[in-house]
Short mmCIF file of C-alpha atoms in Angstrom, two decimals:
data_model
loop_
_atom_site.label_atom_id
_atom_site.label_comp_id
_atom_site.label_asym_id
_atom_site.label_seq_id
_atom_site.Cartn_x
_atom_site.Cartn_y
_atom_site.Cartn_z
CA MET A 1 64.59 82.00 94.37
CA VAL A 2 68.36 82.04 94.37
CA ASP A 3 69.58 84.81 92.11
CA ILE A 4 72.92 83.73 90.70
CA SER A 5 74.48 85.73 87.91
CA ARG A 6 75.12 83.73 84.77
CA ASN A 7 78.75 84.82 85.05
CA ALA A 8 79.18 83.56 88.63
CA THR A 9 80.61 80.16 89.45
CA VAL A 10 78.86 78.28 92.26
CA GLU A 11 80.09 74.76 92.94
CA LYS A 12 77.34 72.14 92.89
CA SER A 13 77.77 71.02 96.49
CA ALA A 14 77.67 74.57 97.93
CA LYS A 15 74.55 75.12 100.04
CA LEU A 16 72.82 78.43 99.33
CA ALA A 17 69.60 79.51 101.07
CA GLU A 18 66.74 80.23 98.72
CA ASP A 19 66.99 84.02 98.51
CA VAL A 20 70.74 84.44 98.23
CA ARG A 21 72.07 86.76 95.53
CA VAL A 22 75.41 86.09 93.89
CA GLY A 23 76.91 88.74 91.57
CA PRO A 24 78.91 88.24 88.39
CA PHE A 25 82.45 86.79 88.46
CA SER A 26 82.06 85.57 92.04
CA TYR A 27 83.17 82.10 93.02
CA ILE A 28 81.50 80.02 95.73
CA GLY A 29 83.48 76.91 96.71
CA PRO A 30 82.10 73.40 97.21
CA HIS A 31 82.02 73.40 101.05
CA VAL A 32 80.42 76.81 101.52
CA LYS A 33 77.07 77.37 103.26
CA ILE A 34 75.29 80.69 102.81
CA GLY A 35 72.30 81.69 104.97
CA ARG A 36 69.08 83.49 104.09
CA GLY A 37 69.11 87.01 102.69
CA CYS A 38 72.85 87.10 102.04
CA VAL A 39 74.08 89.29 99.21
CA ILE A 40 77.33 88.31 97.54
CA GLU A 41 78.33 91.05 95.12
CA ASN A 42 80.59 90.80 92.09
CA ASN A 43 84.16 89.44 91.99
CA VAL A 44 83.89 87.88 95.48
CA THR A 45 85.64 84.62 96.34
CA ILE A 46 84.26 82.42 99.12
CA VAL A 47 86.07 79.13 99.63
CA GLY A 48 86.97 76.63 102.37
CA LYS A 49 84.52 75.29 104.93
CA THR A 50 82.86 78.67 105.27
CA THR A 51 79.45 79.31 106.80
CA LEU A 52 77.76 82.68 106.34
CA GLY A 53 74.83 83.54 108.63
CA ALA A 54 71.68 85.32 107.49
CA ARG A 55 71.67 88.80 105.90
CA THR A 56 75.42 89.09 105.53
CA HIS A 57 76.51 91.42 102.75
CA VAL A 58 79.81 90.70 101.04
CA PHE A 59 81.04 93.57 98.83
CA PRO A 60 83.07 93.37 95.61
CA MET A 61 86.59 91.89 95.59
CA ALA A 62 86.39 90.43 99.14
CA VAL A 63 87.94 87.01 99.76
CA VAL A 64 86.48 84.88 102.56
CA GLY A 65 87.70 81.51 103.82
CA ALA A 66 90.93 81.34 101.84
CA ALA A 67 93.35 78.73 103.11
CA ASN A 68 96.28 80.10 105.05
CA GLY A 69 99.45 78.52 103.73
CA GLY A 70 97.66 75.84 101.75
CA GLU A 71 95.78 74.21 104.63
CA GLU A 72 92.01 73.93 104.18
CA GLY A 73 90.22 75.50 107.09
CA GLU A 74 86.95 76.57 108.59
CA CYS A 75 85.37 80.00 108.86
CA ILE A 76 82.11 80.68 110.71
CA ILE A 77 80.47 84.06 110.16
CA GLY A 78 77.28 85.14 111.96
CA ASN A 79 74.30 87.22 110.89
CA ALA A 80 73.98 90.73 109.47
CA ASN A 81 77.66 91.43 108.93
CA ALA A 82 78.94 93.79 106.27
CA ILE A 83 82.18 92.58 104.73
CA ARG A 84 83.35 95.50 102.61
CA GLU A 85 85.45 95.76 99.45
CA HIS A 86 88.89 94.07 99.39
CA VAL A 87 88.50 92.52 102.86
CA THR A 88 90.33 89.22 103.35
CA ILE A 89 89.21 86.70 105.95
CA TYR A 90 91.39 83.62 106.30
CA ALA A 91 90.05 80.26 107.39
CA GLY A 92 91.60 78.73 110.50
CA ALA A 93 93.06 75.25 110.18
CA ALA A 94 93.46 74.37 113.87
CA ASN A 95 90.62 76.54 115.20
CA PRO A 96 87.93 77.94 112.94
CA THR A 97 87.92 81.68 112.30
CA ARG A 98 84.79 82.99 114.02
CA ILE A 99 83.02 86.28 113.39
CA GLY A 100 79.89 87.10 115.41
CA HIS A 101 76.87 89.14 114.39
CA ASP A 102 76.33 92.69 113.13
CA ASN A 103 79.95 93.61 112.48
CA LEU A 104 81.07 96.20 109.95
CA ILE A 105 84.44 95.26 108.54
CA MET A 106 85.57 98.13 106.33
CA ILE A 107 87.60 98.24 103.13
CA GLY A 108 90.93 96.46 103.01
CA SER A 109 90.72 94.99 106.52
CA HIS A 110 92.13 91.59 107.27
CA VAL A 111 91.06 88.88 109.71
CA GLY A 112 93.76 86.27 110.28
CA ALA A 113 93.37 82.50 110.49
CA GLY A 114 91.70 81.31 113.67
CA ALA A 115 90.85 84.81 114.93
CA THR A 116 87.67 85.35 116.94
CA VAL A 117 85.61 88.50 116.52
CA GLY A 118 82.59 89.22 118.74
CA ASP A 119 79.40 91.09 117.90
CA HIS A 120 78.60 94.71 116.89
CA GLY A 121 82.21 95.61 116.06
CA ILE A 122 83.18 98.41 113.70
CA PHE A 123 86.58 97.96 112.12
CA ALA A 124 87.79 100.91 110.05
CA ASN A 125 89.71 100.62 106.81
CA CYS A 126 92.91 98.57 106.76
CA THR A 127 92.45 97.19 110.29
CA SER A 128 94.42 94.02 110.53
CA ILE A 129 93.42 91.39 113.06
CA GLY A 130 96.20 88.86 113.50
CA PRO A 131 95.82 85.08 113.48
CA GLU A 132 94.34 83.58 116.67
CA ALA A 133 93.59 87.07 118.03
CA ALA A 134 90.37 87.53 120.00
CA VAL A 135 88.27 90.69 119.70
CA GLU A 136 85.32 91.02 122.06
CA ASP A 137 81.98 92.78 121.44
CA TYR A 138 81.42 96.48 120.54
CA VAL A 139 85.05 97.12 119.69
CA ARG A 140 85.78 100.09 117.43
CA THR A 141 89.00 100.60 115.56
CA SER A 142 90.42 103.46 113.56
CA GLY A 143 92.32 103.20 110.28
CA PHE A 144 95.58 101.23 109.84
CA CYS A 145 95.61 99.68 113.30
CA ALA A 146 97.08 96.22 113.74
CA ILE A 147 96.15 93.67 116.37
CA GLU A 148 99.01 91.23 116.78
CA ALA A 149 98.61 87.45 116.67
CA GLY A 150 97.01 85.90 119.75
CA VAL A 151 96.17 89.23 121.41
CA THR A 152 92.81 89.79 123.14
CA VAL A 153 91.00 93.13 122.82
CA GLY A 154 88.40 93.73 125.55
CA ALA A 155 84.80 94.74 124.87
CA TYR A 156 83.83 98.39 124.10
CA THR A 157 87.45 99.35 123.49
CA PHE A 158 88.47 101.91 120.89
CA ILE A 159 91.78 101.46 119.09
CA ALA A 160 93.28 104.65 117.67
CA GLY A 161 94.62 104.92 114.14
CA TYR A 162 98.07 103.45 113.39
CA ALA A 163 98.14 101.69 116.79
CA GLY A 164 99.94 98.38 117.14
CA ILE A 165 98.21 96.22 119.75
CA ASN A 166 101.11 94.10 120.97
CA HIS A 167 99.55 92.85 124.21
CA ASP A 168 96.03 92.38 125.56
CA ALA A 169 93.99 95.59 125.56
CA PRO A 170 91.58 96.04 128.50
CA PRO A 171 87.84 96.51 127.95
CA PHE A 172 86.13 99.97 128.04
CA ALA A 173 89.43 101.64 127.13
CA MET A 174 90.86 103.91 124.47
CA VAL A 175 94.23 102.57 123.44
CA HIS A 176 96.82 104.02 121.10
CA GLY A 177 100.41 103.94 119.90
CA PHE A 178 103.02 101.29 119.57
CA PRO A 179 103.85 99.74 122.00
CA MET A 180 100.22 99.96 122.99
CA ARG A 181 99.26 102.41 125.72
CA VAL A 182 95.97 102.90 127.57
CA ARG A 183 94.78 106.46 127.14
CA GLY A 184 91.55 106.52 129.10
CA VAL A 185 87.94 105.40 129.21
CA ASN A 186 86.11 105.14 125.87
CA ARG A 187 83.38 107.45 127.16
CA GLU A 188 81.74 108.25 123.81
CA ASN A 189 81.30 104.60 122.80
CA LEU A 190 80.03 103.65 126.26
CA ARG A 191 77.49 106.48 126.16
CA ARG A 192 76.34 105.38 122.69
CA CYS A 193 76.03 101.80 123.91
CA GLY A 194 73.68 102.91 126.67
CA PHE A 195 75.99 103.07 129.71
CA GLY A 196 74.76 105.37 132.47
CA ASP A 197 76.74 108.32 133.86
CA ASP A 198 77.35 106.37 137.09
CA ASP A 199 78.91 103.46 135.20
CA ILE A 200 81.19 105.76 133.24
CA ARG A 201 82.21 107.66 136.38
CA ALA A 202 83.00 104.41 138.21
CA LEU A 203 85.06 103.14 135.27
CA LYS A 204 86.92 106.45 135.02
CA ALA A 205 87.81 106.30 138.73
CA ALA A 206 89.01 102.71 138.35
CA PHE A 207 91.10 103.58 135.28
CA ARG A 208 92.71 106.50 137.12
CA GLU A 209 93.76 104.20 139.92
CA LEU A 210 94.88 101.32 137.71
CA PHE A 211 96.85 103.05 134.98
CA SER A 212 99.32 105.90 135.26
CA ASP A 213 100.80 108.25 132.67
CA THR A 214 104.00 106.27 132.67
CA SER A 215 102.80 102.70 132.99
CA ASP A 216 100.06 100.39 131.73
CA GLN A 217 101.00 97.86 134.37
CA PRO A 218 97.93 97.88 136.63
CA ASP A 219 98.83 98.52 140.22
CA ALA A 220 98.61 95.07 141.90
CA SER A 221 97.39 96.44 145.23
CA VAL A 222 94.67 98.48 143.50
CA LEU A 223 93.65 95.43 141.49
CA ASN A 224 93.32 93.36 144.67
CA LYS A 225 91.45 96.14 146.43
CA LEU A 226 88.99 96.55 143.55
CA ALA A 227 88.54 92.78 143.28
CA LYS A 228 87.72 92.55 147.00
CA SER A 229 85.32 95.46 147.20
CA ALA A 230 81.92 93.87 146.90
CA SER A 231 80.21 97.17 146.20
CA ALA A 232 82.15 97.69 142.98
CA ASN A 233 80.27 98.44 139.81
CA ALA A 234 79.55 95.37 137.63
CA HIS A 235 81.57 96.85 134.75
CA VAL A 236 84.50 97.63 137.04
CA ARG A 237 84.36 94.01 138.21
CA ARG A 238 84.46 92.91 134.57
CA LEU A 239 87.48 95.15 133.96
CA VAL A 240 89.28 93.77 137.01
CA GLU A 241 88.45 90.22 136.01
CA PHE A 242 89.88 90.87 132.54
CA LEU A 243 93.08 92.40 133.91
CA ARG A 244 93.61 89.42 136.24
CA ARG A 245 93.09 86.96 133.40
CA HIS A 246 95.22 88.93 130.95
CA PRO A 247 98.22 90.33 132.84
CA VAL A 248 100.24 92.96 131.00
CA PRO A 249 103.69 91.52 130.28
CA GLU A 250 106.65 93.10 132.07
CA LYS A 251 108.58 95.55 129.93
CA GLU A 252 111.52 94.00 128.12
CA ASP A 253 114.64 96.12 128.47
CA MET B 1 92.35 93.09 64.29
CA VAL B 2 91.16 90.07 66.20
CA GLU B 3 87.99 90.90 68.05
CA LEU B 4 88.07 88.77 71.21
CA SER B 5 84.92 88.21 73.14
CA ILE B 6 85.20 90.00 76.46
CA ILE B 7 83.37 88.63 79.49
CA ARG B 8 81.94 91.61 81.32
CA GLU B 9 78.61 92.74 82.65
CA ILE B 10 77.22 96.10 81.65
CA ALA B 11 73.66 97.00 82.61
CA PRO B 12 71.58 97.85 79.52
CA SER B 13 70.62 101.29 80.87
CA ALA B 14 74.23 102.34 81.59
CA GLN B 15 75.38 105.17 79.29
CA ILE B 16 78.80 104.29 77.94
CA ALA B 17 80.49 106.57 75.40
CA PRO B 18 81.24 104.66 72.16
CA ASP B 19 84.99 105.12 72.53
CA ALA B 20 85.15 104.23 76.23
CA VAL B 21 86.86 100.92 77.00
CA ILE B 22 85.30 98.44 79.42
CA GLY B 23 87.72 95.55 80.00
CA PRO B 24 87.15 91.94 81.03
CA TYR B 25 85.43 91.06 84.34
CA CYS B 26 84.19 94.64 84.73
CA VAL B 27 80.74 95.22 86.14
CA VAL B 28 78.89 98.45 85.31
CA GLY B 29 75.63 99.25 87.08
CA PRO B 30 72.39 100.60 85.59
CA HIS B 31 72.75 104.30 86.56
CA VAL B 32 76.37 104.74 85.51
CA ILE B 33 77.59 107.22 82.88
CA VAL B 34 81.08 106.69 81.43
CA GLY B 35 82.51 109.51 79.30
CA PRO B 36 84.57 109.33 76.11
CA ARG B 37 87.95 107.57 76.12
CA SER B 38 87.66 106.53 79.77
CA VAL B 39 89.20 103.12 80.39
CA LEU B 40 88.06 100.52 82.89
CA THR B 41 91.00 98.15 82.53
CA ARG B 42 90.06 94.85 84.15
CA ARG B 43 87.93 93.72 87.10
CA VAL B 44 86.61 97.20 87.83
CA ALA B 45 83.18 97.55 89.44
CA VAL B 46 81.21 100.76 88.97
CA SER B 47 77.83 100.98 90.64
CA GLY B 48 75.48 103.61 92.08
CA HIS B 49 74.62 106.92 90.41
CA THR B 50 78.14 107.46 89.14
CA ARG B 51 79.17 109.90 86.41
CA ILE B 52 82.65 109.48 84.98
CA GLY B 53 84.00 112.18 82.64
CA SER B 54 86.43 111.71 79.77
CA ASP B 55 89.96 110.23 79.61
CA ASN B 56 89.95 108.59 83.04
CA ILE B 57 91.84 105.35 83.65
CA PHE B 58 90.84 102.84 86.31
CA ASP B 59 93.23 99.99 87.07
CA GLU B 60 92.44 96.49 88.36
CA GLY B 61 90.18 96.06 91.34
CA CYS B 62 88.77 99.58 91.56
CA VAL B 63 85.32 99.79 93.11
CA ILE B 64 83.61 103.08 92.31
CA GLY B 65 80.21 104.20 93.55
CA GLY B 66 79.83 101.66 96.36
CA GLU B 67 77.57 102.20 99.34
CA PRO B 68 79.10 104.50 101.95
CA GLN B 69 80.38 102.96 105.17
CA ASP B 70 78.22 105.41 107.09
CA LEU B 71 75.70 103.69 109.35
CA LYS B 72 73.17 106.49 108.71
CA TYR B 73 73.03 105.75 104.97
CA ALA B 74 69.77 104.04 104.06
CA GLY B 75 70.12 103.50 100.32
CA GLY B 76 69.40 106.94 98.84
CA ALA B 77 70.19 107.73 95.19
CA THR B 78 73.33 109.69 96.01
CA MET B 79 76.14 110.26 93.53
CA VAL B 80 79.80 110.04 92.62
CA ILE B 81 80.94 112.64 90.07
CA ILE B 82 84.38 112.21 88.53
CA GLY B 83 85.84 114.83 86.16
CA HIS B 84 88.35 114.32 83.37
CA ARG B 85 91.86 112.90 82.93
CA ASN B 86 92.09 111.26 86.36
CA ARG B 87 94.27 108.21 86.87
CA PHE B 88 93.13 105.64 89.41
CA GLY B 89 95.58 102.96 90.56
CA GLN B 90 94.66 99.46 91.57
CA ARG B 91 92.08 98.80 94.29
CA VAL B 92 90.94 102.40 94.59
CA THR B 93 87.53 102.73 96.22
CA VAL B 94 85.23 105.74 95.93
CA HIS B 95 81.89 105.75 97.71
CA VAL B 96 78.72 107.66 96.88
CA GLY B 97 77.64 110.56 99.10
CA THR B 98 74.99 110.51 101.81
CA GLU B 99 71.78 112.53 102.01
CA MET B 100 72.87 114.30 105.20
CA GLY B 101 76.31 115.09 103.84
CA GLY B 102 75.35 116.73 100.53
CA PHE B 103 74.45 113.87 98.13
CA VAL B 104 77.71 113.84 96.22
CA THR B 105 81.30 112.61 96.36
CA ARG B 106 83.23 114.60 93.82
CA ILE B 107 86.63 114.12 92.20
CA GLY B 108 87.76 116.94 89.87
CA ASP B 109 90.21 116.81 86.97
CA ASP B 110 93.83 115.62 86.50
CA ASN B 111 94.10 113.80 89.82
CA ARG B 112 96.34 110.82 90.48
CA LEU B 113 95.04 108.33 93.03
CA MET B 114 97.52 105.54 93.64
CA ASP B 115 96.89 101.94 94.66
CA GLY B 116 94.53 101.24 97.52
CA CYS B 117 93.32 104.82 98.02
CA HIS B 118 89.92 105.24 99.58
CA VAL B 119 87.73 108.28 99.03
CA ALA B 120 84.77 108.02 101.37
CA HIS B 121 81.29 109.52 101.19
CA ASP B 122 80.83 113.28 100.64
CA CYS B 123 84.50 113.98 99.97
CA TYR B 124 85.48 116.71 97.52
CA VAL B 125 88.83 116.20 95.82
CA ASP B 126 89.58 119.21 93.59
CA ASP B 127 92.03 119.26 90.67
CA ARG B 128 95.66 118.17 90.14
CA THR B 129 96.01 116.43 93.51
CA CYS B 130 98.15 113.38 94.13
CA LEU B 131 97.10 110.75 96.65
CA GLY B 132 99.78 108.16 97.45
CA CYS B 133 99.29 104.46 98.03
CA ASN B 134 96.69 103.49 100.62
CA VAL B 135 95.75 107.04 101.52
CA LEU B 136 92.48 106.93 103.41
CA LEU B 137 90.12 109.88 103.22
CA ALA B 138 87.33 109.52 105.77
CA GLY B 139 83.98 111.21 105.10
CA HIS B 140 83.23 114.90 104.37
CA ILE B 141 86.81 115.89 103.51
CA HIS B 142 87.75 118.67 101.11
CA VAL B 143 91.14 118.31 99.41
CA HIS B 144 91.94 121.52 97.55
CA SER B 145 93.72 121.73 94.20
CA GLY B 146 97.36 120.76 93.93
CA ALA B 147 97.56 119.05 97.33
CA VAL B 148 99.89 116.09 97.70
CA ILE B 149 99.11 113.38 100.25
CA GLU B 150 101.83 110.79 100.63
CA ASP B 151 101.54 107.06 101.19
CA MET B 152 99.43 105.67 103.99
CA ALA B 153 98.35 109.00 105.40
CA GLY B 154 94.97 108.78 107.10
CA VAL B 155 92.71 111.81 107.09
CA HIS B 156 90.05 112.31 109.74
CA HIS B 157 86.39 113.17 109.00
CA TYR B 158 85.66 116.81 108.10
CA VAL B 159 89.29 117.81 107.57
CA THR B 160 90.21 120.37 104.89
CA ILE B 161 93.54 120.04 103.12
CA GLY B 162 94.51 123.45 101.78
CA ARG B 163 95.68 124.36 98.31
CA SER B 164 99.05 122.84 97.26
CA ALA B 165 99.71 121.55 100.77
CA ARG B 166 101.75 118.42 101.30
CA VAL B 167 100.94 115.75 103.88
CA GLY B 168 103.78 113.39 104.83
CA ALA B 169 103.63 109.61 104.68
CA SER B 170 101.87 107.73 107.50
CA THR B 171 100.62 110.97 109.01
CA PRO B 172 97.35 110.89 110.92
CA VAL B 173 95.67 114.17 109.93
CA ARG B 174 93.16 115.18 112.57
CA ARG B 175 92.98 118.90 111.86
CA ASP B 176 93.00 121.20 108.84
CA VAL B 177 96.21 121.50 106.86
CA PRO B 178 96.80 125.15 105.83
CA PRO B 179 97.51 125.81 102.14
CA TRP B 180 101.12 125.84 100.90
CA THR B 181 102.46 124.06 103.98
CA VAL B 182 104.18 120.75 104.66
CA PHE B 183 102.34 118.83 107.37
CA ASN B 184 103.71 115.64 108.86
CA GLY B 185 104.33 113.67 112.01
CA THR B 186 103.38 110.41 113.63
CA GLU B 187 101.41 109.08 116.54
CA PHE B 188 104.48 109.36 118.73
CA ASP B 189 104.88 112.17 121.21
CA TRP B 190 108.32 113.15 119.95
CA ALA B 191 106.98 114.04 116.50
CA PRO B 192 103.28 114.91 116.66
CA PRO B 193 101.60 115.86 113.37
CA ALA B 194 102.24 119.57 112.77
CA VAL B 195 103.03 122.16 110.12
CA ARG B 196 106.72 121.73 109.35
CA GLY B 197 107.41 124.35 106.73
CA VAL B 198 106.61 125.65 103.28
CA HIS B 199 105.78 123.29 100.41
CA GLU B 200 108.36 124.73 98.00
CA GLU B 201 107.45 122.33 95.19
CA GLY B 202 103.84 123.49 95.41
CA LEU B 203 104.84 127.15 95.28
CA LYS B 204 107.13 126.51 92.32
CA HIS B 205 104.32 125.02 90.25
CA SER B 206 101.66 127.45 91.50
CA GLY B 207 102.01 129.97 88.68
CA LEU B 208 102.27 132.76 91.24
CA SER B 209 104.64 135.63 90.55
CA ARG B 210 107.99 135.80 92.35
CA ASP B 211 106.75 138.63 94.60
CA GLU B 212 103.57 136.78 95.52
CA GLN B 213 105.62 133.71 96.43
CA LYS B 214 107.90 135.85 98.58
CA GLU B 215 104.92 137.38 100.38
CA LEU B 216 103.44 133.93 100.99
CA ARG B 217 106.71 132.54 102.29
CA ARG B 218 107.05 135.43 104.71
CA ALA B 219 103.47 135.07 105.97
CA LEU B 220 103.82 131.30 106.35
CA SER B 221 107.05 131.51 108.34
CA GLU B 222 105.54 134.23 110.50
CA LEU B 223 102.41 132.21 111.26
CA PHE B 224 103.90 128.75 111.65
CA GLU B 225 107.35 129.41 113.11
CA ASP B 226 105.65 128.10 116.18
CA GLU B 227 101.92 127.74 116.28
CA THR B 228 101.32 129.50 119.59
CA ALA B 229 99.12 132.57 119.50
CA LEU B 230 98.13 131.85 115.91
CA GLN B 231 94.95 133.86 116.33
CA THR B 232 96.83 137.02 117.36
CA LYS B 233 99.38 136.62 114.58
CA ILE B 234 96.60 136.28 111.99
CA GLU B 235 94.90 139.40 113.32
CA GLN B 236 98.17 141.32 113.15
CA LEU B 237 98.68 140.24 109.55
CA VAL B 238 95.12 141.13 108.57
CA ASN B 239 95.43 144.53 110.25
CA LEU B 240 98.49 145.25 108.12
CA GLY B 241 96.19 144.92 105.11
CA VAL B 242 97.04 141.71 103.29
CA GLU B 243 95.63 140.75 99.92
CA GLY B 244 95.57 137.92 97.39
CA GLU B 245 96.98 134.56 98.44
CA VAL B 246 98.09 135.75 101.86
CA ALA B 247 94.59 137.00 102.61
CA GLU B 248 93.20 133.62 101.57
CA LEU B 249 95.71 131.86 103.82
CA CYS B 250 94.71 134.04 106.76
CA GLU B 251 91.04 133.41 106.10
CA PHE B 252 91.63 129.64 105.92
CA CYS B 253 93.51 129.57 109.24
CA GLN B 254 90.87 131.79 110.82
CA ARG B 255 88.09 129.42 109.76
CA SER B 256 90.01 126.40 111.05
CA LEU B 257 90.46 128.08 114.41
CA GLN B 258 86.73 128.79 114.55
CA GLY B 259 85.89 125.15 113.76
CA VAL B 260 85.87 122.21 116.11
CA TYR B 261 89.24 120.62 116.99
CA GLY B 262 90.82 122.77 114.24
CA ARG B 263 88.47 121.43 111.55
CA GLN B 264 86.47 124.13 109.73
CA ARG B 265 84.15 121.66 108.01
CA GLU B 266 82.90 120.35 111.38
CA LEU B 267 80.48 123.29 111.19
CA TYR B 268 78.67 121.43 108.37
CA ARG B 269 78.01 118.39 110.58
CA GLY B 270 74.32 117.63 110.12
CA LYS B 271 73.96 120.56 107.67
CA MET B 272 74.09 120.79 103.90
CA PRO B 273 77.60 121.84 102.86
CA PRO B 274 77.71 124.81 100.43
CA GLU B 275 79.69 122.76 97.86
CA ALA B 276 76.74 120.41 97.33
CA GLU B 277 74.90 123.10 95.36
CA LYS B 278 77.96 123.63 93.16
CA TYR B 279 78.89 120.04 92.43
CA LEU B 280 75.48 118.39 92.00
CA PRO B 281 74.15 118.35 88.44
CA PRO B 282 71.34 120.95 87.97
CA GLU B 283 68.57 118.36 87.76
CA ARG B 284 69.57 116.90 91.13
CA ARG B 285 69.86 120.19 93.02
CA VAL B 286 66.22 119.94 94.01
CA ASP B 287 67.25 117.13 96.41
CA ILE B 288 69.34 119.35 98.64
CA ARG B 289 66.55 121.88 99.08
CA ARG B 290 64.28 119.27 100.61
CA PRO B 291 64.27 119.40 104.40
CA LEU B 292 66.49 116.75 105.95
CA THR B 293 64.72 114.06 107.86
#
């Protein structure tokens, strides 16, 4: 049975699965769909054309699917996400805002309109993901980092605290600072995600060749060499593919 | 006086002192204790096994006693204990402890937590501290009495902030901050986070005698003029036979050096911290003596 607090407001046309819980003083808009096992705590606002997958937990004071600049938009959120206190997720008007499965979005974080977030991400407090940005799977961020509008962050990448991601961040990396710099391979996260020692070693070797202390501009000849070598590790191939698709912009002087 | 009906939700089993004020749109959970004269202004959510002392003020949007953001937490009956006369700004969040980390998040007396502060699981904030806007304390942190943390500083897991230390705005704190010092810096290479001097304001309000302050100042400038060979300098000081505050300072720095990445509390990773015994209410101390699973 749906468990809606007598102090909550749920619009008649909202579609709630049968075991959804809605806490007091929450508001569920008319075009919202909420999947099985979702828990909406107190003082939450969910509006717009928002779809919540199964077992998603929305904590107090979060706002999901709010219109950005007055335009009604769409927001599609997958299964088993935790949307913590004071998080704001805007709905995208042109493209829907999409969040995958099993993400932990910590207190005070922000997901901009039309942004795409993959699966299994952990976003620390006050992470701000800009509008139309794309974040791939297994990304981890530290506090106060900002991902600029339209930027892509590759899978398994760790973003250090206070970093400003102003251009595309490669996968498997640790990135920091502003302007963004690549610091090395995100060994700890890769190990936790089940990467073997060989994979990590191969990625480390590739990173050493591609990025230098002074430049994030991948060496073009190295990139071509790695792309051609058929024996390359599958993850290295993925890294090379990403770097070819997302070239680092030349430095503006 | 006009008695307006207030829309709020207080669980019947919550223990609210008769002169505590629970404002509109507040939600108070079943295991919460709110002490005399504490004020939950508006739209404040208090859940979990949370004990709030007397004369505290919570502004709009505070969420106290929420589940920790630790993936290992599996719903145990862990606690938040808040002392007396604390002032919480808007949108402050305090999470309950975890079983592995000592069962309790504790905030002492006379603290000021400004808007958007976050105190994560198993943190101990002592007395008379001031946390600026949006200060983030990650898990297992100990902030000692009188410390000042300025706006938007982010503190790493297991860090200890020493007595009456001051952390600058937007500083990422990844290692222990020694007592009585000013610690600041940024992510950038030209100004990495480091000890930058003596926190004069802290010393002034410390209640220490003029001579003690002088001794401390001398020891601090000796140790942190530049931080190379800190270990040797501490040993030299200790060999000279220091006492009182200076001895405490030396001991603090020594412990930090013995920790991991300059964090003394790292040694409690996966162990029960000694403070748990002190801060948990007597009837809950049995929990920490159970073997950890």
